[in-house]
Amino acid sequence: MDFNRRTAMAAGLGAMVAGGGSTARAAAPMAVTVTVQGESAVRTNIPVVRDRRAAGGRYLRLRTTGKPPARTGWYATYSVRAPRAGVYALTAVATAPVETPHTEAVASYPHLSVNDGSFSEIARSQPHWYASRPAWGDLSRLDLGTVELRDGANTLTFRVTEPAVLDTTTAYVLSLDRFTLRHLDGHPALSELSVPRHREGEPARLRLTLDGHATRAHRVRYVVSDHHGRRVAVGHAAVAAGDLSATVTLPALPPGHYRVEADGVTGRFARLPARPAVTGPAARFGVNVWASSLVPPSRLADFASALRDMGAGWVRDGQSWPAVEPVPGVHDTGHHDRRTRTLRAHGLAVLEVLSPAPEWAMTDASLPLPADLRHAYRYAWRLAAAAPEALQLSNEPDVDTTRSTGDAHAAFVKAAALGIKDAAREPCLVVLPGIAQTGSFQDLMLANDIVRYADVWAFHGYPDPTEPGEPCFPGAADEQHELARRHEADIPLWMTECGAFQKAGPGGDLTPAQEIEQARYVVRSMVEGLAAGNDRQFWFAGPPLHDDGVSFGLLDRDFRPLPAYSAFAALTSLLGAAHFTGPAPLLPDGVQGFAFDSGRGEQVTVVWAERPVRLDRCPAGTAYDIMGRRLPAGQPVTASRDPLYLTSAAPPAASPRALVRPKARLSPAEHIVLAQRFPARNAAPGKQDGDAPPPHGYRLGRRTRMTVDVYNFDDTAHRVTVSARPVGGGWTVRSDQGQRETSIRVPAGGRAGVNFTLLAGSSVPRRIDRRLAFRATADDHAEVPATVALIHRG
């Protein structure tokens, strides 16, 4: 609806409708629109502010860190006189709870009560809010669903009880310019078809819900189809007069993904395999969630339950460091901790990701890292004290928009890892940053000896979105495993993001063909990742997510399961412990197969082919399709793009896999961290989303002064001796004292700096990177991990 062009009102209704400044207009006797100004609440504890951009020159604006009153919350109650009883579409000019393409501002999720009824959160998904059109300032034109009003006087109350995570704080936020109610002719009508999650062997109950109480019996014919669109059930149901909903039991169906349609409304549901998957820290599979941004508070518990039922043992989540620590040393993790407790209460292990530092901790030269690494140590210590299962030390630093370098990030990783290791006797796992792609940035991090500080090596992998056809598993896993072998990294590798870029249609939805393509890739990427040697695979993403024309997520915009959800559930149920044992033998040409030990005394082979290939002799005893449906016994099966599971009884082929355990506390020398610090004018060139050509190092002149910072994260003071390694190529490095080595005392928990001057001889070519390394020893002559950077003559 266009809020700036409301239709004229029929003469018999009058211009003003009693109560709270509401206005009713209509284009025809059957079309009624009521508009209410945000500042016209009859009762509220939210301030009204002036702004000439607002419809009435004023609007309702809440932005506070103060706790809401326990009994009422932050609220605004409006009196609305409806010219007709019935169902109304509710829209508003307000701030959305998630970022949109036209603004990064966010608000709290609002709750709504009609006529003093119970409050319900307007818990719509990120793709729904993301599509909102701009209004003015940070406000958008929001679709808030429907409400049922009686003829005459009504009350609507908006309430906020949960804070939103803002750039630098956590606050309660609601901005409301106006809201509009448009009568929907022909309603009440069917609004939702839903079937609660259930497993094979349990009844499937279809609930039909109207958007208002039925004025007479509402009868429908429903049709149920499988993920390929084949009709599997037909039935009739009726909502009795005066009721909102009715429930019918569907016939028994095999595991899979189903659509149900009636009266032009479509529902989706998953029938899960009877056998649950491995869950918790022992599980091989996880999903990215970013719960504070993508999951409304009222949906979190059910969302967590849906992930557990799907077989995701891990979730990858994060919180905003600037919001948690708005000023140095003052932490507030309560909002995020509540979400983490909910996830863990549903049997999910949590991989927490460190975010970029607060603005107060950074300088132009350090962005996006703290200029003083002691802030990183203390913040990581604080997060680890809350005992997540694992902490990842940043997300894709190699392709961010800053000019940060691999050596600077390595020093940050060391400091944060030490904070985690020192936080508890049994610390959580330290996971290296999620690297987007191999290259100079990661090579430099590894040259700085970060692996000794970590328990897990991490990376990401996505198919090339420009390649035609269905997505193919990228080579990132093979590249990273080869890199790990070269660095003798004896730690497990986790792919903490894998997924596919799928262009979304109008409204941010995938086509049925794209949904099937996504389901195939979920299975194939997870299987090929484990076959490549990955210890864990995390899908991106779990919740509904739309970004710049690309759709992610295993749930649709109404939080209903997509076919990929059911395919994920079948994968985790059938693979069990998922010990990869090797390529499947004796398969026809064109068929790929991967064999796994399920840990339940059976071998499970996953097969697929780009073109249909008949397997005349099934190499296993029982076959299941991509959704976990058991295929008829004793009949040939056909390998196709849809993966198949072939299972047979077999002795254990792999030793039980031990859970990853944190390394022992690091030595005193490893508690000393070296970090090279250059002036901002010597910053490295921008990374250009990771694709920048060389040079990648600090840009120096003929004579450059810099500092090697020496951090001591040990609990005793140390005297540290620092020296520069020869650079070569015409470069000279000397300390201010003119000596080869410089000793400096660093107190416990302290920092000290050693100054050096770099001289570029006349023979030094421009724009050619050279390695600049400093080594150090502690007072007991133990070797301190070196710092290695790249430099070039600018």
XYZ file of N, CA and C in Angstrom, residues 30-32 84-90 145-147 181-189 211:
69
model
N -16.936 -0.535 0.184
C -16.421 -1.760 0.782
C -14.943 -1.676 1.128
N -14.243 -0.561 0.795
C -12.806 -0.444 1.046
C -12.569 0.635 2.089
N -12.070 0.256 3.259
C -11.911 1.179 4.381
C -10.472 1.186 4.840
N -16.047 -0.933 10.291
C -16.656 -2.243 10.075
C -15.888 -3.281 10.868
N -16.580 -4.281 11.360
C -15.888 -5.413 11.966
C -15.227 -6.231 10.873
N -14.132 -6.865 11.222
C -13.499 -7.733 10.242
C -11.997 -7.785 10.390
N -11.351 -8.293 9.345
C -9.908 -8.465 9.317
C -9.290 -7.287 8.575
N -8.219 -6.725 9.177
C -7.543 -5.566 8.605
C -6.061 -5.885 8.415
N -5.514 -5.431 7.281
C -4.069 -5.487 7.079
C -3.436 -4.332 7.839
N -2.383 -4.639 8.604
C -1.715 -3.638 9.439
C -0.356 -3.315 8.831
N 1.358 -7.671 9.109
C 0.406 -8.769 9.141
C -1.026 -8.299 9.200
N -1.888 -9.071 9.851
C -3.313 -8.746 9.941
C -3.777 -8.760 11.391
N -4.843 -8.018 11.648
C -5.500 -8.024 12.954
C -7.001 -8.116 12.729
N -4.543 0.723 9.021
C -5.354 -0.492 9.009
C -6.244 -0.456 7.773
N -6.138 -1.480 6.917
C -6.932 -1.536 5.684
C -7.836 -2.765 5.728
N -9.151 -2.524 5.653
C -10.094 -3.628 5.730
C -9.926 -4.564 4.540
N -9.928 -5.865 4.809
C -9.768 -6.876 3.775
C -11.113 -7.504 3.466
N -11.638 -7.186 2.303
C -12.931 -7.724 1.898
C -12.806 -9.231 1.667
N -13.827 -9.982 2.005
C -13.812 -11.423 1.795
C -13.127 -12.206 2.886
N -12.720 -11.553 3.939
C -12.074 -12.213 5.074
C -13.066 -12.284 6.229
N -12.873 -13.228 7.148
C -11.734 -14.119 7.409
C -11.497 -15.106 6.264
N -10.201 -15.409 6.079
C -9.782 -16.354 5.060
C -8.662 -17.216 5.617
N -7.384 -15.988 9.443
C -6.886 -14.716 9.972
C -7.920 -13.983 10.822
